Short mmCIF file of C-alpha atoms and ligand atoms in Angstrom, two decimals:
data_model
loop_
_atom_site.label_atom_id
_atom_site.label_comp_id
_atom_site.label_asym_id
_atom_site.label_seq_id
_atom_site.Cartn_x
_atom_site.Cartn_y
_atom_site.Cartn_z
CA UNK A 1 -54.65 -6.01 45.34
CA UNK A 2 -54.77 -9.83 45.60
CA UNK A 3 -56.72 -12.13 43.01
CA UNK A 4 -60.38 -13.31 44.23
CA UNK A 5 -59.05 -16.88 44.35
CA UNK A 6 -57.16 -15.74 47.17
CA UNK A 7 -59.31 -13.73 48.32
CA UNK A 8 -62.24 -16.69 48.71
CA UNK A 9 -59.52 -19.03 50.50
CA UNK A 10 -58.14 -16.18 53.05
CA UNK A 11 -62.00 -16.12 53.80
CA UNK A 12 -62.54 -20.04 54.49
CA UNK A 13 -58.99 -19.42 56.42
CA UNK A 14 -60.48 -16.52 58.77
CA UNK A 15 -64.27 -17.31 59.15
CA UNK A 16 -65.14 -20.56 61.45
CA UNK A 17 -68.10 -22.06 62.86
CA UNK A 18 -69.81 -20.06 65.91
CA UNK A 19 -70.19 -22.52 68.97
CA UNK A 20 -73.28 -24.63 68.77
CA UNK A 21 -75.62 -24.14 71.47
CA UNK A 22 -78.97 -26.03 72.36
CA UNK A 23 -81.82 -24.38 71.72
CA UNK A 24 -85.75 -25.27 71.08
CA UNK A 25 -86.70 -27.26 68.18
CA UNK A 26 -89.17 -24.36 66.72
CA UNK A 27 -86.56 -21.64 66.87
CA UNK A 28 -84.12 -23.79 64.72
CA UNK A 29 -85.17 -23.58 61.62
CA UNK A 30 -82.83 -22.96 58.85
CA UNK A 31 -79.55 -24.47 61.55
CA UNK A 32 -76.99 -26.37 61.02
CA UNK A 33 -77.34 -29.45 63.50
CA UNK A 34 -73.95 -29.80 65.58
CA UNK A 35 -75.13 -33.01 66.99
CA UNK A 36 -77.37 -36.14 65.45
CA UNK A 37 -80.73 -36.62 66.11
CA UNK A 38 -82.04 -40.39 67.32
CA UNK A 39 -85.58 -41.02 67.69
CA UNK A 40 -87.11 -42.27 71.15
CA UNK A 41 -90.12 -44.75 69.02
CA UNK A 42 -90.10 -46.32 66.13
CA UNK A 43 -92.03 -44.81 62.85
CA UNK A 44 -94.75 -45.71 62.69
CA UNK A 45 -95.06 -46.38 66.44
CA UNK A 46 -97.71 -49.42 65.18
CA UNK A 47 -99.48 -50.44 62.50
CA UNK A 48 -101.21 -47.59 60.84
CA UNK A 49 -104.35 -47.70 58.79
CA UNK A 50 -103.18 -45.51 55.57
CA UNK A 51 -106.85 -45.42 54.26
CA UNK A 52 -109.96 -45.33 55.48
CA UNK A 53 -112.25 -48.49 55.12
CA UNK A 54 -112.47 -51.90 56.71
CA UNK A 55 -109.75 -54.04 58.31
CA UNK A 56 -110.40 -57.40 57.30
CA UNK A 57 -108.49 -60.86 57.55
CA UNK A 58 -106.49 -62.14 54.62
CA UNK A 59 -108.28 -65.68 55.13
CA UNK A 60 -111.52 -64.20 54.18
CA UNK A 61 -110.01 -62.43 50.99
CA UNK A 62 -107.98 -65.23 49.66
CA UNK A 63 -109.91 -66.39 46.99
CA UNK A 64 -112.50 -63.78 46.66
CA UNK A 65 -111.39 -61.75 43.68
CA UNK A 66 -114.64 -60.41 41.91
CA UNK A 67 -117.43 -61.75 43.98
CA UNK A 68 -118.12 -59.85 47.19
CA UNK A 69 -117.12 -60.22 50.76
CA UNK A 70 -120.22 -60.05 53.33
CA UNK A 71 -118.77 -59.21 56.80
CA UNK A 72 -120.34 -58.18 60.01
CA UNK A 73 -118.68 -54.93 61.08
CA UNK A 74 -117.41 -55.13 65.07
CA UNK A 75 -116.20 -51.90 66.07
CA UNK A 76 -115.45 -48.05 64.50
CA UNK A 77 -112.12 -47.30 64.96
CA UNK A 78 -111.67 -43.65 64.31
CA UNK A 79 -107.65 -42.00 64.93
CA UNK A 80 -106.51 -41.93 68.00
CA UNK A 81 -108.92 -44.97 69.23
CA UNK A 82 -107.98 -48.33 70.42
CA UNK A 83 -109.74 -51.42 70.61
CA UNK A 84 -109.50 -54.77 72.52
CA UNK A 85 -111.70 -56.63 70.14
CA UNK A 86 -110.13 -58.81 67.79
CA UNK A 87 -110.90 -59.25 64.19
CA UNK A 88 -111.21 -62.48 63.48
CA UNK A 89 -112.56 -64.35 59.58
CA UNK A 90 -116.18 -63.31 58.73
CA UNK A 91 -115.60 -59.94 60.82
CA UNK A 92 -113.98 -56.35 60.26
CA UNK A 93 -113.18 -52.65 62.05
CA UNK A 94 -114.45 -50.05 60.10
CA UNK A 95 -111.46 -48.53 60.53
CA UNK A 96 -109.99 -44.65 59.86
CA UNK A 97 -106.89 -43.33 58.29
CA UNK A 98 -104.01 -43.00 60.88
CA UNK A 99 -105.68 -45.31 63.38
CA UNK A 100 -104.11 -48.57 65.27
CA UNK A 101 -104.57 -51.86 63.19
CA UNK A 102 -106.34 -53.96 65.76
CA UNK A 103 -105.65 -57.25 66.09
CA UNK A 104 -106.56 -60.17 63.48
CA UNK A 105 -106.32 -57.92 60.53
CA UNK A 106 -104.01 -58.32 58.51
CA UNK A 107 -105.51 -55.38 55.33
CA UNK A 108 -107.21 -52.50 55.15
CA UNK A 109 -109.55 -52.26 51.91
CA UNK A 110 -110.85 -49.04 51.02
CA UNK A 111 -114.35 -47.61 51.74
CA UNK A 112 -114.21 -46.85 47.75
CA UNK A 113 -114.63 -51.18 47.91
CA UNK A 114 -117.61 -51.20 49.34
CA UNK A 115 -121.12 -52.28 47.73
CA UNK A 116 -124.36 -51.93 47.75
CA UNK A 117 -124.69 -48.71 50.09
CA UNK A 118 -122.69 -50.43 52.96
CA UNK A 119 -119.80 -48.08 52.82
CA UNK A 120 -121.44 -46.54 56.19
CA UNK A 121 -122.10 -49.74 57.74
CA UNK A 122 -120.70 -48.59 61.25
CA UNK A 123 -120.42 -51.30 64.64
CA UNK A 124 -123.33 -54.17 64.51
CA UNK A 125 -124.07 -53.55 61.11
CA UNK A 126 -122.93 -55.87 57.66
CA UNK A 127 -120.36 -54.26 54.88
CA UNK A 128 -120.28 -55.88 51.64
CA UNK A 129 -117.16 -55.05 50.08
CA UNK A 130 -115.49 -55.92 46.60
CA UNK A 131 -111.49 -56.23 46.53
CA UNK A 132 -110.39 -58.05 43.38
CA UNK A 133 -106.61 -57.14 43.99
CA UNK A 134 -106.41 -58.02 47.27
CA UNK A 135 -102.73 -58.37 48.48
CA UNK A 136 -102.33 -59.29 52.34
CA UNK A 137 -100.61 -56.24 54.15
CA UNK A 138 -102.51 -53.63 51.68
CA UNK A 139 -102.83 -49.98 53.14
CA UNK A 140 -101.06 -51.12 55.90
CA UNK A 141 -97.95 -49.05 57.61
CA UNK A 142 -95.67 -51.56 59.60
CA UNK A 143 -94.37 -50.41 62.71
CA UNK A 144 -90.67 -49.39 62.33
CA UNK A 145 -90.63 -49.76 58.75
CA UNK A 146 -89.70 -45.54 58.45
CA UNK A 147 -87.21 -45.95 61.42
CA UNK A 148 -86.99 -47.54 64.96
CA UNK A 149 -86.87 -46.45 68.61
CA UNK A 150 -82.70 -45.81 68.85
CA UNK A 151 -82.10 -44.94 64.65
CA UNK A 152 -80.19 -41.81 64.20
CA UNK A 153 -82.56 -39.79 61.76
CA UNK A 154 -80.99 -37.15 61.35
CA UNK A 155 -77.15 -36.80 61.65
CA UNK A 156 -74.90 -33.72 62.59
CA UNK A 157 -74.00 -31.17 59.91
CA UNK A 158 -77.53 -31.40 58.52
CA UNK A 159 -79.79 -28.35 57.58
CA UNK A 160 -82.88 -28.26 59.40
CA UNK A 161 -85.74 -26.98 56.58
CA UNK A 162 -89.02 -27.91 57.43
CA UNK A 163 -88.66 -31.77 56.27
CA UNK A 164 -86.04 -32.55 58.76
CA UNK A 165 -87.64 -30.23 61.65
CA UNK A 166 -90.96 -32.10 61.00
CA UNK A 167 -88.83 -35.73 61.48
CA UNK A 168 -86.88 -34.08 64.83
CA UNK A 169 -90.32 -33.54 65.73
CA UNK A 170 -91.83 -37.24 64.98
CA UNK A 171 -88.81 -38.66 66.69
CA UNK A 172 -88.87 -36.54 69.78
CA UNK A 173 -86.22 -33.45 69.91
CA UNK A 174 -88.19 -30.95 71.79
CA UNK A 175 -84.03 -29.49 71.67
CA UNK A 176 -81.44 -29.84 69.17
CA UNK A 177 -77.78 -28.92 69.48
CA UNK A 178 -76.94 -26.45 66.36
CA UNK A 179 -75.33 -23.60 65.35
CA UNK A 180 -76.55 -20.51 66.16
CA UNK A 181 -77.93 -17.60 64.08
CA UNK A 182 -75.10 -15.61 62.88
CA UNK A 183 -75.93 -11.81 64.68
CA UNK A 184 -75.06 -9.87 61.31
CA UNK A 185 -74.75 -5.85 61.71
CA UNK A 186 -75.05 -3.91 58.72
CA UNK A 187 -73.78 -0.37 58.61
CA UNK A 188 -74.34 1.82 55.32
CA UNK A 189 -71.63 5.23 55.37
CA UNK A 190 -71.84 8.51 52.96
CA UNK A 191 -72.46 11.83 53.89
CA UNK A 192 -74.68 11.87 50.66
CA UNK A 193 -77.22 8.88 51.96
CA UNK A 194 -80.36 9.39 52.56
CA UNK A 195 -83.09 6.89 54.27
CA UNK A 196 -85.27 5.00 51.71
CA UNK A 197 -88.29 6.69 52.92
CA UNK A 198 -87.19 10.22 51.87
CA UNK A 199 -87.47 11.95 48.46
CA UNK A 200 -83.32 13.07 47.73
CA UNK A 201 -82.32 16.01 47.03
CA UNK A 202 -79.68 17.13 44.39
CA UNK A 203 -77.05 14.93 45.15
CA UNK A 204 -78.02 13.33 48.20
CA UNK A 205 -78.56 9.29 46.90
CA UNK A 206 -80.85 6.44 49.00
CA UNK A 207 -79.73 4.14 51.04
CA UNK A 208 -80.24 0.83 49.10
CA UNK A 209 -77.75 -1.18 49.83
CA UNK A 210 -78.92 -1.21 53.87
CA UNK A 211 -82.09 -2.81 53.28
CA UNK A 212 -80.65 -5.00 50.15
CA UNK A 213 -77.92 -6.42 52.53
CA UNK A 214 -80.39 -7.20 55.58
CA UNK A 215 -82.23 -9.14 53.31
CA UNK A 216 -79.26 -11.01 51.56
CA UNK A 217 -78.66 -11.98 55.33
CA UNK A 218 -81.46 -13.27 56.19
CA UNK A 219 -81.93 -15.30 52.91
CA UNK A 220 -79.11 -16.75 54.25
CA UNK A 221 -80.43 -17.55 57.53
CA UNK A 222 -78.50 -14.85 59.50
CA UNK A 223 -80.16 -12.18 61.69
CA UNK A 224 -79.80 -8.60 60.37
CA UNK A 225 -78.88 -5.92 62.57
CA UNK A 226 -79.63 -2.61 60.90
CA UNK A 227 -77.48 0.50 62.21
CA UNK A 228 -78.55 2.90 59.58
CA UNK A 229 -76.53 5.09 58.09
CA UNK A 230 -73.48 7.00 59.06
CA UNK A 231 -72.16 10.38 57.88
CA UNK A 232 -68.68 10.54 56.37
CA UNK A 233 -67.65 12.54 59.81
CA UNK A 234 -65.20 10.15 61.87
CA UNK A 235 -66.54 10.09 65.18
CA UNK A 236 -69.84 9.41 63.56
CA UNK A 237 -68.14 6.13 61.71
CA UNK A 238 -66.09 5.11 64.73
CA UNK A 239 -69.05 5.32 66.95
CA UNK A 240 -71.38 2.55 64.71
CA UNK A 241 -68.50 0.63 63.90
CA UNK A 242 -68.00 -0.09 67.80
CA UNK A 243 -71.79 -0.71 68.09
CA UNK A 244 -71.33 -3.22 65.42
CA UNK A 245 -68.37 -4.96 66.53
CA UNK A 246 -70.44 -6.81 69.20
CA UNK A 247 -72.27 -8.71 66.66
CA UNK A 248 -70.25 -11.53 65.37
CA UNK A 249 -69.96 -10.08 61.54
CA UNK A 250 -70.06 -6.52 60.78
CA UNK A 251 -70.76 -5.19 57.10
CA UNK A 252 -70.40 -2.02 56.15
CA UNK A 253 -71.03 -0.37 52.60
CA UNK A 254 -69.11 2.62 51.05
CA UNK A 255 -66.07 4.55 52.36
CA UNK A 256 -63.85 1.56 51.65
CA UNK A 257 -62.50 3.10 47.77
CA UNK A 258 -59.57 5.99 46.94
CA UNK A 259 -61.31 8.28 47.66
CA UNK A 260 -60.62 11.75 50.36
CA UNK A 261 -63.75 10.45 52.57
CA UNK A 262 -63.45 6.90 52.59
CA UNK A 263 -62.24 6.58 56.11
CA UNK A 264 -63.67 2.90 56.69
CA UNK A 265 -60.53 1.02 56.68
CA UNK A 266 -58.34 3.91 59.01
CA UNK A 267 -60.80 3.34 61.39
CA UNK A 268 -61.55 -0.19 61.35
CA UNK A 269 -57.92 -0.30 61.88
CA UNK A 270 -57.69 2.07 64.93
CA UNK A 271 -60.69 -0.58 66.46
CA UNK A 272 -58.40 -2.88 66.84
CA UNK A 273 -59.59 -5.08 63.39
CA UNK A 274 -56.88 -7.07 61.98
CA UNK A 275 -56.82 -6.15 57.84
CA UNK A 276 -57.07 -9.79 55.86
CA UNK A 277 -57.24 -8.30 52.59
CA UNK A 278 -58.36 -4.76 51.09
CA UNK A 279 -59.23 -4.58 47.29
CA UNK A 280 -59.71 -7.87 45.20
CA UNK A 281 -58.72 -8.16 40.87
CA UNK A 282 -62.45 -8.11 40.25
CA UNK A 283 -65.30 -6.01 38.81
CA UNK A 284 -67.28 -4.97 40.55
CA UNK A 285 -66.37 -4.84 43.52
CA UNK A 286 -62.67 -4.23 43.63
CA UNK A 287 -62.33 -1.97 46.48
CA UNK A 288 -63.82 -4.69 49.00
CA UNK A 289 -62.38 -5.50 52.60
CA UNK A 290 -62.22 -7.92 55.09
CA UNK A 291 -60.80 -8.14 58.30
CA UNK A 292 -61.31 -9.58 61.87
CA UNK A 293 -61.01 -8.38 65.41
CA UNK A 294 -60.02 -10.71 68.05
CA UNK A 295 -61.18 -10.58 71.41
CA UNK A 296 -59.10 -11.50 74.38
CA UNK A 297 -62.06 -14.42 74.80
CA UNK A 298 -60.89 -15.80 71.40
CA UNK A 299 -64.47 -14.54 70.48
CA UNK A 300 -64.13 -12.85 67.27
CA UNK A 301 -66.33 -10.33 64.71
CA UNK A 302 -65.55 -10.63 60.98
CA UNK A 303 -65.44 -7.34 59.15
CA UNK A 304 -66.61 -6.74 55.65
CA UNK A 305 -66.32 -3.27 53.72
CA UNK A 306 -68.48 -3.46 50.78
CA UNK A 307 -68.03 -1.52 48.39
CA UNK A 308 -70.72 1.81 47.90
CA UNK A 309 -72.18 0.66 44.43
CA UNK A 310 -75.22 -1.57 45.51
CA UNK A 311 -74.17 -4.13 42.15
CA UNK A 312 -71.08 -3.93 43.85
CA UNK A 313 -72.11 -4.82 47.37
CA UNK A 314 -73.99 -7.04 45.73
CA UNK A 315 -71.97 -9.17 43.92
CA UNK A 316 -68.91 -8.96 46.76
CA UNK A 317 -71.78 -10.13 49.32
CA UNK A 318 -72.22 -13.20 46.93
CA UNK A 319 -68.48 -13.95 46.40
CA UNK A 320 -67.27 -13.47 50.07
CA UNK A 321 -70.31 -12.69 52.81
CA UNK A 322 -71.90 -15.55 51.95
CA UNK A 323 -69.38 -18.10 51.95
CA UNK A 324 -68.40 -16.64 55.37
CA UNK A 325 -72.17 -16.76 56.58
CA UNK A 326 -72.33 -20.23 55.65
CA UNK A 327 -69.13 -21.18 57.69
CA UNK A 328 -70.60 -19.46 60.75
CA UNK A 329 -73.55 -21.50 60.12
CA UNK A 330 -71.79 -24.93 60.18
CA UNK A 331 -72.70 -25.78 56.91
CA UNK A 332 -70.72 -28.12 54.92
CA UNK A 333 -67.86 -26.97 52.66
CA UNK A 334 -70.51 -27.44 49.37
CA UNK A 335 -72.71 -25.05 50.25
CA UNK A 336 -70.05 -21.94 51.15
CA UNK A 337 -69.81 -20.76 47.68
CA UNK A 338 -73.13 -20.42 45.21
CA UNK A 339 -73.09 -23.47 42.91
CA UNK A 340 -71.26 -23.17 39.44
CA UNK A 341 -72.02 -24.48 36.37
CA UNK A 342 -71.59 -24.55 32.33
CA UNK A 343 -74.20 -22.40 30.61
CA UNK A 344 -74.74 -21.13 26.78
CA UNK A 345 -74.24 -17.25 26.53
CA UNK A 346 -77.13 -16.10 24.25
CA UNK A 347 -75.37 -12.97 23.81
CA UNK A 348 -71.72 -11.81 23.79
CA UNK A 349 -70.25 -10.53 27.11
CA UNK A 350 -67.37 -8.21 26.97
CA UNK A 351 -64.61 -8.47 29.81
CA UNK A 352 -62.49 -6.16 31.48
CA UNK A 353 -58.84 -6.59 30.90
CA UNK A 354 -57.31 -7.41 33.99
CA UNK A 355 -60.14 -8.55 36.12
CA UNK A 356 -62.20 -11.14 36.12
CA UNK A 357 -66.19 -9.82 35.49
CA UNK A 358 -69.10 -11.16 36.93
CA UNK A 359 -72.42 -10.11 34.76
CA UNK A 360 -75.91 -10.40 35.97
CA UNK A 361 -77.65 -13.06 33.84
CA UNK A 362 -81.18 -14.89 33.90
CA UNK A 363 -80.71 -18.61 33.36
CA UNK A 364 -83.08 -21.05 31.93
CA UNK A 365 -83.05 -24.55 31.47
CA UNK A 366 -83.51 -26.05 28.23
CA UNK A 367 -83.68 -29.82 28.29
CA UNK A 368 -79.77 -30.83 29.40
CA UNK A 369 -78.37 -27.53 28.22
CA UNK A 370 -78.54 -24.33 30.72
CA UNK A 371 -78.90 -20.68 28.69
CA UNK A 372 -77.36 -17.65 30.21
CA UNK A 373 -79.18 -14.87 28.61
CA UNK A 374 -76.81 -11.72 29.75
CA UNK A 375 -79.35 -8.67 31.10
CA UNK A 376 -79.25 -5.01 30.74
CA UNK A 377 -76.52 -3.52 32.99
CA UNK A 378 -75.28 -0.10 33.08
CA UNK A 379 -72.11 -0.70 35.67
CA UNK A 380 -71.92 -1.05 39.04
CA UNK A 381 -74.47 1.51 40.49
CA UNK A 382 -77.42 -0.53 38.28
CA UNK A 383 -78.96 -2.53 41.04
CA UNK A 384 -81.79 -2.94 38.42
CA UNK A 385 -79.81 -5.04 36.16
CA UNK A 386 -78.80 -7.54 39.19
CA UNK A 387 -83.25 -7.60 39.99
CA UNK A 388 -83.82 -10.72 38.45
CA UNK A 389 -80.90 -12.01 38.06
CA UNK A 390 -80.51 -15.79 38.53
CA UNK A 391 -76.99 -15.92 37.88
CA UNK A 392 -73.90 -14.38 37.14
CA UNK A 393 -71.87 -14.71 33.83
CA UNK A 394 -68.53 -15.31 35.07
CA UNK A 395 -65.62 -13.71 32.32
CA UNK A 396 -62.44 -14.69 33.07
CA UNK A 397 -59.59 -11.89 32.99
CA UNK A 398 -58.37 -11.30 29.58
CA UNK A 399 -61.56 -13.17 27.82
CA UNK A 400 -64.60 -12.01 25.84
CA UNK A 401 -67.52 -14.14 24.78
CA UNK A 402 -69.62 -14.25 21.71
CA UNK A 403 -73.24 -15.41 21.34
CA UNK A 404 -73.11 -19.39 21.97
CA UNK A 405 -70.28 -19.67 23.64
CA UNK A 406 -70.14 -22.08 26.76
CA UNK A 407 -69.43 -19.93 30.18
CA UNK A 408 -69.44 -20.60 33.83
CA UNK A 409 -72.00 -19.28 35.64
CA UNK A 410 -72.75 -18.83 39.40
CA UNK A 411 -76.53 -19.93 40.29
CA UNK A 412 -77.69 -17.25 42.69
CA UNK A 413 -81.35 -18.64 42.29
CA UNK A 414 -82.98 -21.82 40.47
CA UNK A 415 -82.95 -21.14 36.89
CA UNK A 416 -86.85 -21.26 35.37
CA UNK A 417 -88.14 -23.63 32.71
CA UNK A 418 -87.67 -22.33 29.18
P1 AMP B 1 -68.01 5.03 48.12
O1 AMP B 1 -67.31 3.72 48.07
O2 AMP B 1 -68.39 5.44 49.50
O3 AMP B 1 -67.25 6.08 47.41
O4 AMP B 1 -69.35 4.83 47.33
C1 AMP B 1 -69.36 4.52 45.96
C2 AMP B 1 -70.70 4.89 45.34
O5 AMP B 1 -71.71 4.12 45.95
C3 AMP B 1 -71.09 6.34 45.55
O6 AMP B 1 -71.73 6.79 44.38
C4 AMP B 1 -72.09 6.26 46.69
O7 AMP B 1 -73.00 7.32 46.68
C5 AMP B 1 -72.75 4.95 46.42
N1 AMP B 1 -73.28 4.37 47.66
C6 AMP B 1 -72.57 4.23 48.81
N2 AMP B 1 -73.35 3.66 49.75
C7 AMP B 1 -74.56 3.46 49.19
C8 AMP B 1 -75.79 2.94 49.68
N3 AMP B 1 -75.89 2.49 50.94
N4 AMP B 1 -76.83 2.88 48.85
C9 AMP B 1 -76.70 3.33 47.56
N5 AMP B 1 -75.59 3.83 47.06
C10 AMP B 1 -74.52 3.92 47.86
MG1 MG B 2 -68.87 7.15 50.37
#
């Protein structure tokens, strides 16, 4: 049994990032980018009408303030159209949002500006328009003022959410180079499992950590590989675990405690996967373990054996899957482990001796001060106390907590408002 400080570094030590590959702009969403991205035009590629209305010259706005502007309108300009015609003093475009300033204007003033039931007042007609805060340049995007033709816009070991796929869009990647989707197979064992479909009978339990840990996965941007269940039989364990051994991590649940049937590691072992570390001083989750298996092409599969108890898998998937799902992923070391922070208990916590305890907690924010308001939790087969939970009270071995005392908690989601 090692301590779960240990335990976290062995798995920076082990996991590493899988090789980046190039692959289409719309499949990389949620990627790590191995390599920067520089834009092939500048942003805005010209000058961009930001409202619509007339573009006008400054000269005929410069001392105007309250009284109005009579100019004859000389061409419609809606996006995407260009003009040759040049605005020049007593003139204007009626111009669109998002289309090409043409030239001689120097402002755009709002359609809102206009008088006297001109705002229409389209090619060969007169627009009478009011603009007592004039300011040369107004509603006017500059080209290259958001980035030029050549800028790196987005550099390598950033996380592609939809902001930065939208500017590797805008700046022409039709390809980035990033780190693959981590293939993640997920293998539940017990003789006494059932599917989550079926009604169980005495003693038989459902499978919940299967679908609980495919979607833990792909919150964290990994692809799920669901292998079912397998029976506590041997050949039945070998066979999945050598199906799942071609993905690059493997996680199974159950079989990994004391007990007569839990033949997970024996087998793991007779695969050819290297033990790293097998049971952690933690609760819950203290029968967890992790290994690798090497391949001859230096490709390798990390191996997790979760414990049975879905809090359990649960909590160990927090502490150790995820850090290692995030190292596949590329991501920087600050986002391996779930952020920590000081919190208020609002109600005592009780630890366990020994171990260190994580307890499922909802946070809130109150002004500065972050509340940790401890849930109902009946041990480590309650998957109904960890529903809802936003964090997770850690108690450090040897300590218990009374109301109002500060504690650090991991943030598994944002913590709501109060
Ligand atoms: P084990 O480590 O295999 O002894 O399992 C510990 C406990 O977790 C037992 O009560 C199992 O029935 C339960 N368990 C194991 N796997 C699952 C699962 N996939 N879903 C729900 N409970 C499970
Ligand atoms: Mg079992």
């Amino acid at each position: 049994m090692i301590d779960l400080a240990d335990a976290l570094r062995l798995v920076e030590e082990t996991a590493s990032p899988l090789p980046p590959r190039r692959e289409l702009l719309g499949r990389s969403f949620g990627r790590v980018l191995a390599e920067s991205v520089r834009s092939d035009i500048d942003s805005p590629a010209w000058d961009r009408a930001m409202m619509d209305g007339f573009a006008v010259t400054a000269a005929d706005f410069a001392v105007s303030g309250e009284s109005p502007v009579d100019l004859e309108v000389v061409v419609d300009l809606p996006a995407g159209c260009l003009t040759d015609r040049i605005v020049s003093p007593g003139t204007a475009a009626r111009i669109m949002t998002g289309a090409a300033i043409p030239a001689g204007a120097d402002a755009v003033v709002p359609v809102e500006r206009a008088v006297e039931g001109t705002a229409s007042a389209a090619a060969g007609s007169r627009v009478r328009l009011v603009e007592p805060s004039f300011r040369d340049g107004q509603h006017i995007a500059r080209q290259g003022t958001a980035f030029a033709a050549g800028d790196v816009v987005l550099s390598a070991g950033s996380r592609l959410t939809a902001a930065e796929i939208g500017l590797a869009a805008e700046a022409g990647a039709t390809h980035v180079v990033a780190s693959p989707q981590a293939r993640v197979a997920i293998l539940s064992t017990g003789s006494e499992l059932v599917d989550a479909a079926a009604t169980p009978a005495f003693g038989q339990t459902r499978n919940t950590n299967g679908p609980m840990v495919a979607a833990a996965v792909a919150l964290l941007g990994g692809e799920p590989i669901p292998l079912g269940i397998a029976k506590d039989r041997p050949e039945a364990i070998r066979a999945a675990i050598q199906q799942g051994l071609a993905a690059d991590v493997l996680l199974l649940s159950g079989g990994v405690s004391a007990g007569d049937f839990d033949l997970v590691p024996g087998i793991l072992a007779d695969c050819g996967v290297e033990q790293v570390f097998h049971k952690v001083r933690l609760k819950p989750g203290k029968p967890v373990w992790f290994g690798r298996l090497t391949r001859h092409s230096g490709q390798s599969t990390l191996v997790f054996g979760l414990p049975g108890n879905p809090a359990s898998t649960l909590v160990c998937f927090d502490l150790f899957v995820r850090p290692a799902l995030q190292i596949l992923s590329g991501a920087a070391a600050d986002d391996w482990h779930l952020p920590r922070s000081r919190a208020v208990l609002r109600a005592g916590c009780r630890g366990a001796g020994g171990r260190p305890v994580f307890l499922p907690c909802r946070l809130e924010q109150a002004g500065e001060r972050l509340i940790a308001e401890p849930l109902r939790w009946t041990g480590s087969s309650d998957v109904r106390g960890l529903a809802g939970a936003s964090g997770l009270v850690a108690v450090p071995a040897g300590a218990d907590y009374e109301a109002g005392a500060e504690v650090e908690v991991l943030i598994r989601t944002a913590p709501c408002p109060e």
